[in-house]
Coordinates of C-alpha atoms in Angstrom, one line a residue:
X17 CA -16.0 -16.4 29.5
X18 CA -12.4 -15.6 27.9
X19 CA -12.4 -16.3 24.2
X20 CA -10.1 -19.0 23.0
X21 CA -7.1 -18.4 20.8
X22 CA -9.0 -20.0 17.9
X23 CA -11.8 -17.4 18.0
X24 CA -9.4 -14.7 18.8
X25 CA -7.7 -15.7 15.6
X26 CA -10.9 -15.9 13.4
X27 CA -11.9 -12.5 14.3
X28 CA -8.4 -11.1 13.6
X29 CA -8.2 -12.8 10.3
X30 CA -11.5 -12.1 9.1
X31 CA -10.5 -9.6 6.5
X32 CA -8.2 -12.0 4.7
X33 CA -9.7 -14.1 2.0
X34 CA -9.5 -17.9 2.2
X35 CA -6.6 -19.2 0.3
X36 CA -4.5 -15.9 0.9
X37 CA -2.2 -14.8 3.5
X38 CA -0.8 -11.5 4.4
X39 CA 2.6 -10.3 5.0
X40 CA 3.7 -7.0 7.1
X41 CA 7.3 -6.4 6.9
X42 CA 8.6 -4.3 9.7
X43 CA 11.6 -2.4 8.4
X44 CA 13.0 -1.4 11.8
X45 CA 10.5 1.3 12.8
X46 CA 7.4 -0.2 14.4
X47 CA 5.3 2.8 12.9
X48 CA 6.7 2.1 9.4
X49 CA 5.0 -1.1 8.1
X50 CA 4.5 -2.2 4.4
X51 CA 3.2 -5.1 2.7
X52 CA 5.9 -7.1 1.2
X53 CA 6.9 -10.5 -0.4
X54 CA 9.3 -12.9 1.3
X55 CA 12.2 -15.4 0.1
X56 CA 9.4 -18.0 1.0
X57 CA 6.5 -18.5 -1.1
X58 CA 3.4 -20.0 0.6
X59 CA 0.6 -21.6 -1.2
X60 CA -2.5 -22.2 1.0
X61 CA -5.3 -24.7 0.2
X62 CA -8.7 -23.6 -0.5
X63 CA -9.8 -23.9 3.4
X64 CA -6.8 -21.8 4.9
X65 CA -5.9 -18.3 5.5
X66 CA -2.8 -16.8 7.3
X67 CA -0.9 -13.6 8.5
X68 CA 2.8 -12.9 8.8
X69 CA 4.7 -10.2 10.6
X70 CA 8.3 -10.3 9.4
X71 CA 11.0 -8.5 11.5
X72 CA 14.6 -8.1 9.9
X73 CA 16.6 -7.7 13.3
X74 CA 20.2 -8.0 11.9
X75 CA 22.1 -8.4 8.7
X76 CA 21.3 -12.2 8.2
X77 CA 18.8 -12.8 11.0
X78 CA 15.0 -12.5 10.7
X79 CA 12.3 -13.1 12.9
X80 CA 8.8 -13.9 11.7
X81 CA 5.4 -14.5 13.6
X82 CA 2.9 -16.9 11.8
X83 CA -0.6 -17.3 12.4
X84 CA -2.7 -19.8 10.3
X85 CA -6.4 -20.9 10.4
X86 CA -6.9 -23.9 8.0
X87 CA -5.5 -27.2 7.3
X88 CA -2.6 -26.9 4.9
X89 CA 0.3 -24.6 3.7
X90 CA 2.9 -25.5 1.1
X91 CA 6.2 -23.9 1.5
X92 CA 8.2 -23.4 -1.6
X93 CA 11.9 -21.8 -1.5
X94 CA 15.3 -22.7 -2.7
X95 CA 17.3 -25.3 -0.7
X96 CA 19.2 -22.9 1.4
X97 CA 21.9 -24.7 2.8
X98 CA 23.5 -21.8 4.5
X99 CA 20.2 -20.8 6.2
X100 CA 19.4 -22.2 9.7
X101 CA 15.7 -22.1 10.5
X102 CA 14.4 -22.3 14.1
X103 CA 10.7 -23.0 14.5
X104 CA 8.6 -22.7 17.5
X105 CA 5.0 -23.6 18.0
X106 CA 3.5 -21.3 20.5
X107 CA -0.3 -22.5 20.0
X108 CA -1.9 -25.3 18.2
X109 CA 0.2 -27.9 16.4
X110 CA 2.1 -28.3 13.1
X111 CA 2.8 -31.3 11.2
X112 CA 5.9 -30.6 8.7
X113 CA 6.5 -33.0 5.8
X114 CA 10.0 -32.3 4.7
X115 CA 11.4 -33.2 1.5
X116 CA 13.3 -36.3 2.5
X117 CA 10.0 -37.9 3.9
X118 CA 10.4 -36.9 7.5
X119 CA 7.4 -35.7 9.4
X120 CA 8.1 -33.2 12.4
X121 CA 5.2 -32.5 14.6
X122 CA 5.5 -29.6 16.9
X123 CA 3.0 -29.0 19.6
X124 CA 2.8 -25.9 22.0
X125 CA 6.3 -25.3 23.5
X126 CA 8.3 -27.5 21.0
X127 CA 10.9 -26.2 18.8
X128 CA 13.1 -27.6 15.9
X129 CA 16.2 -26.6 14.2
X130 CA 17.4 -27.4 10.7
X131 CA 18.9 -26.2 7.5
X132 CA 16.6 -24.8 5.0
X133 CA 17.8 -27.4 2.3
X134 CA 15.7 -30.0 4.3
X135 CA 12.4 -28.1 4.0
X136 CA 12.5 -26.9 0.3
X137 CA 9.1 -27.6 -1.1
X138 CA 7.4 -29.1 1.9
X139 CA 4.1 -29.3 3.2
X140 CA 2.8 -28.0 6.7
X141 CA -0.4 -29.4 8.1
X142 CA -2.4 -28.1 11.1
X143 CA -4.2 -30.9 12.9
X144 CA -6.1 -28.6 15.2
X145 CA -6.9 -26.2 12.3
X146 CA -4.8 -23.4 13.7
X147 CA -1.4 -22.5 14.2
X148 CA 0.5 -19.7 16.0
X149 CA 4.2 -19.9 15.7
X150 CA 7.8 -18.1 15.3
X151 CA 10.2 -18.6 12.9
X152 CA 13.8 -17.3 13.1
X153 CA 16.2 -17.5 10.3
X154 CA 20.0 -17.2 10.2
X155 CA 21.9 -16.9 7.1
X156 CA 25.6 -18.0 8.0
X157 CA 27.2 -16.2 5.2
X158 CA 25.8 -12.7 5.9
X159 CA 26.4 -12.8 9.4
X160 CA 30.1 -13.9 9.1
X161 CA 31.2 -10.1 9.1
X162 CA 28.1 -8.5 10.8
X163 CA 27.6 -10.6 13.9
X164 CA 26.2 -8.4 17.1
X165 CA 28.7 -7.9 19.6
X166 CA 26.9 -9.7 22.4
X167 CA 26.9 -13.0 20.1
X168 CA 30.5 -12.5 19.3
X169 CA 31.3 -12.3 23.0
X170 CA 29.5 -15.3 23.6
X171 CA 31.5 -17.1 21.0
X172 CA 28.7 -17.6 18.3
X173 CA 29.7 -17.9 14.8
X174 CA 27.6 -19.2 11.6
X175 CA 30.1 -22.1 11.6
X176 CA 29.5 -23.5 15.1
X177 CA 25.7 -22.8 14.6
X178 CA 25.6 -25.1 11.5
X179 CA 27.9 -27.8 12.8
X180 CA 25.7 -28.1 16.1
X181 CA 22.3 -28.0 14.4
X182 CA 22.7 -28.7 10.9
X183 CA 25.5 -31.4 10.5
X184 CA 23.3 -34.0 12.2
X185 CA 21.6 -36.6 10.1
X186 CA 18.1 -35.4 11.5
X187 CA 16.6 -32.0 12.5
X188 CA 17.1 -31.1 16.0
X189 CA 13.8 -31.3 18.0
X190 CA 13.5 -29.7 21.6
X191 CA 10.6 -30.2 23.6
X192 CA 9.0 -28.0 26.0
X193 CA 12.3 -26.7 27.5
X194 CA 11.4 -24.2 30.2
X195 CA 14.0 -21.9 29.4
X196 CA 13.1 -21.8 25.7
X197 CA 9.4 -21.4 26.5
X198 CA 10.2 -18.4 28.8
X199 CA 12.2 -16.5 25.9
X200 CA 9.2 -17.1 23.4
X201 CA 6.6 -15.9 26.2
X202 CA 8.7 -12.9 26.4
X203 CA 8.6 -12.4 22.6
X204 CA 4.8 -12.6 22.8
X205 CA 4.8 -10.0 25.7
X206 CA 7.1 -7.7 24.2
X207 CA 6.3 -3.8 25.1
X208 CA 4.5 -2.3 22.2
X209 CA 6.5 1.0 22.2
X210 CA 9.9 -1.0 21.7
X211 CA 9.1 -4.2 20.0
X212 CA 12.0 -4.3 17.6
X213 CA 14.8 -3.6 20.3
X214 CA 13.2 -6.0 22.6
X215 CA 13.2 -8.8 19.7
X216 CA 16.8 -8.2 19.1
X217 CA 17.7 -8.7 22.7
X218 CA 15.5 -12.1 23.2
X219 CA 16.6 -13.5 19.8
X220 CA 20.1 -13.0 20.8
X221 CA 19.5 -14.6 24.3
X222 CA 17.7 -17.4 22.5
X223 CA 20.7 -18.2 20.2
X224 CA 23.3 -18.1 23.1
X225 CA 20.9 -20.4 25.1
X226 CA 20.6 -22.9 22.2
X227 CA 24.3 -23.1 21.5
X228 CA 24.8 -23.9 25.4
X229 CA 22.5 -27.0 25.3
X230 CA 23.9 -30.3 25.0
X231 CA 22.0 -31.4 21.8
X232 CA 22.8 -34.9 22.6
X233 CA 20.7 -34.9 25.9
X234 CA 18.0 -33.1 23.9
X235 CA 15.5 -35.1 22.0
X236 CA 16.6 -35.4 18.3
X237 CA 13.8 -35.8 16.1
X238 CA 12.1 -39.4 16.0
X239 CA 10.1 -38.8 12.6
X240 CA 6.5 -39.8 12.7
X241 CA 6.1 -41.3 9.2
X242 CA 3.1 -41.0 7.1
X243 CA 1.4 -44.3 8.2
X244 CA 1.6 -43.7 12.0
X245 CA 0.1 -40.2 11.5
X246 CA -2.6 -41.8 9.3
X247 CA -3.5 -44.1 12.3
X248 CA -3.6 -41.3 14.6
X249 CA -5.9 -39.4 12.4
X250 CA -8.1 -42.2 12.1
X251 CA -8.2 -42.7 15.9
X252 CA -9.1 -38.8 16.3
X253 CA -12.0 -39.4 13.9
X254 CA -13.4 -42.3 15.6
X255 CA -13.3 -40.7 18.9
X256 CA -14.6 -37.4 17.9
X257 CA -17.4 -38.7 15.6
X258 CA -18.5 -41.2 18.6
X259 CA -18.5 -38.8 21.6
X260 CA -21.3 -41.0 23.4
X261 CA -18.4 -43.9 23.8
X262 CA -15.2 -44.1 25.8
X263 CA -12.3 -45.9 24.7
X264 CA -9.3 -47.0 26.8
X265 CA -5.9 -46.5 25.5
X266 CA -5.6 -50.4 25.5
X267 CA -8.8 -50.7 23.3
X268 CA -7.5 -48.1 20.8
X269 CA -4.0 -49.9 20.8
X270 CA -5.5 -53.3 19.9
X271 CA -8.1 -52.0 17.6
X272 CA -5.3 -49.9 15.4
X273 CA -2.2 -52.2 15.9
X274 CA -0.2 -49.4 17.5
X275 CA 2.0 -49.6 20.7
X276 CA 0.3 -47.5 23.6
X277 CA 3.2 -45.5 24.3
X278 CA 3.6 -44.8 20.5
X279 CA -0.3 -43.9 20.5
X280 CA -0.1 -41.7 23.5
X281 CA 3.1 -39.7 22.3
X282 CA 2.0 -39.4 18.6
X283 CA -1.5 -38.1 19.6
X284 CA 0.0 -35.5 21.9
X285 CA 2.6 -34.6 19.1
X286 CA 0.0 -34.3 16.5
X287 CA -3.0 -32.7 18.5
X288 CA -1.2 -30.9 21.1
X289 CA -2.4 -32.6 24.2
X290 CA -2.9 -36.2 25.8
X291 CA -6.0 -38.0 24.8
X292 CA -8.0 -37.5 27.8
X293 CA -7.5 -33.9 28.2
X294 CA -8.1 -33.4 24.4
X295 CA -11.3 -35.4 24.5
X296 CA -12.7 -33.5 27.6
X297 CA -12.1 -30.2 25.7
X298 CA -13.5 -31.4 22.8
X299 CA -16.8 -32.5 24.4
X300 CA -17.1 -29.3 26.0
X301 CA -16.7 -27.4 22.8
X302 CA -19.4 -29.5 21.4
X303 CA -21.5 -29.0 24.5
X304 CA -21.3 -25.2 24.1
X305 CA -22.1 -25.3 20.5
X306 CA -25.3 -27.3 21.5
X307 CA -26.0 -24.7 24.2
X308 CA -25.7 -21.9 22.0
X309 CA -27.7 -23.3 18.6
X310 CA -30.3 -25.7 20.1
X311 CA -33.0 -25.8 22.8
X312 CA -32.0 -29.3 23.9
X313 CA -32.3 -29.9 27.7
X314 CA -29.1 -29.9 29.6
X315 CA -29.4 -33.6 30.4
X316 CA -29.7 -34.4 26.5
X317 CA -26.8 -32.2 25.8
X318 CA -24.8 -34.2 28.2
X319 CA -25.9 -37.5 26.8
X320 CA -24.9 -36.2 23.3
X321 CA -21.3 -35.5 24.5
X322 CA -20.9 -38.6 26.4
X323 CA -22.1 -37.8 29.9
X324 CA -24.7 -40.2 31.3
X325 CA -24.8 -38.0 34.6
X326 CA -25.7 -34.5 34.3
X327 CA -24.2 -33.7 37.4
X328 CA -20.7 -34.9 36.3
X329 CA -21.1 -33.1 33.0
X330 CA -22.1 -29.9 34.7
X331 CA -18.7 -30.3 36.9
X332 CA -16.8 -31.1 34.0
X333 CA -18.4 -28.2 32.0
X334 CA -17.5 -25.5 34.9
X335 CA -14.0 -26.9 35.0
X336 CA -13.2 -25.9 31.3
X337 CA -15.3 -23.0 31.3
X338 CA -15.9 -21.5 35.0
X339 CA -19.5 -21.4 34.1
X340 CA -22.5 -23.7 34.9
X341 CA -24.1 -24.9 31.4
X342 CA -27.3 -22.6 32.2
X343 CA -25.3 -19.7 32.8
X344 CA -23.2 -20.1 29.4
X345 CA -26.4 -20.6 27.4
X346 CA -28.1 -17.6 29.0
X347 CA -24.9 -15.5 28.3
X348 CA -24.4 -16.7 24.8
X349 CA -28.0 -17.0 23.1

C-alpha cells in the first residue's frame, strides 16, 4: 500500500526537533543551498515542526514551499502593505486567524490572496495536523523597475495587482479552480535538474492567470469566525470519539444549532473533505492501527470502527487500501 502524505512527511521531518523549523534557501543554483533566515519569523507550538524551501525567483518575487506537522504556528512580521501574498494549499488544510479577526480556511486546491498587512502577527492552525502548501510573495515596490518581460507584455504591474487583490475589504479566496490547481501541480512536479527555471515560468503563468480572472465571479472570503469553527471542532470530536455511532447531517445540525449547509461547507473547509468521506477514511485509519497493534479478530475491529457487518467493513477497507484486512495485517505485522 502506498504511504499517505502525512506518513511520508513524518519520515522527511524526523531529523527536525519538535518546536523547530528548517529553512533552506535556494539562491538560484539548485546545487547551492544554505540555511538562512527569512523576513517572516515563525513560532511553533510544542507539538509542531516544519520545513521551508525558499526560492528567490526575481527581484521582489519569492516562492516558498511550506511543510508542517503539528497543530499551530504563529507568524510574526511587519505589516507589509506593499507585499502581496498568494497562498495555496496542496495537501492538508490550514486555518488562518488574521489580525483583523478574520478566519480563512484553505483546503486542498484552495488559494487566497491578500496584502501582508492583514497577516502580521497571525496564527495558523492545521486541523488535520499537517500542511503542505506554497506561498508566493510579490513586493510591488521592488518589481516596479525589474518586472520580467513576459509579465510586462501581459500588462502586469504592481499597481494593477494591488488594485485587483488587495484593495478589496476582504482577502480574495479562489476555491479549487482547475487551471490554478494545474499550475501548482506542475510546480510540485518540476524537473529536478531545472527547478528554479521551471518555477520562474510557472509563477509568471500563475500571475497572468490570476490577473485575468474576474474576481467578482470567484468566491471572496466569507470568514468563518471563531464560534463557528469551535462548533465544527466539537462536531469532529463527537464523531471521532464515537466511531460505533453514525450521525446524520440533520442530527448534527440540530444538536449543535448550526445550519446544515454551513455545517457541510465549514467542515469541508476545516478538515479538507465532506463529513462522510472524512469519517470513512478516519475509520479505516483506526482499523489499520488496530490491525497493526492488536490481535483482535477482524469482526471485533469492524465493530470498533462502526461496522456491524464484517463484509461491509472488508469492502470499505479494500476500497481505501486496495487490500483485504487480513492481507494488510500480514504485511504490516
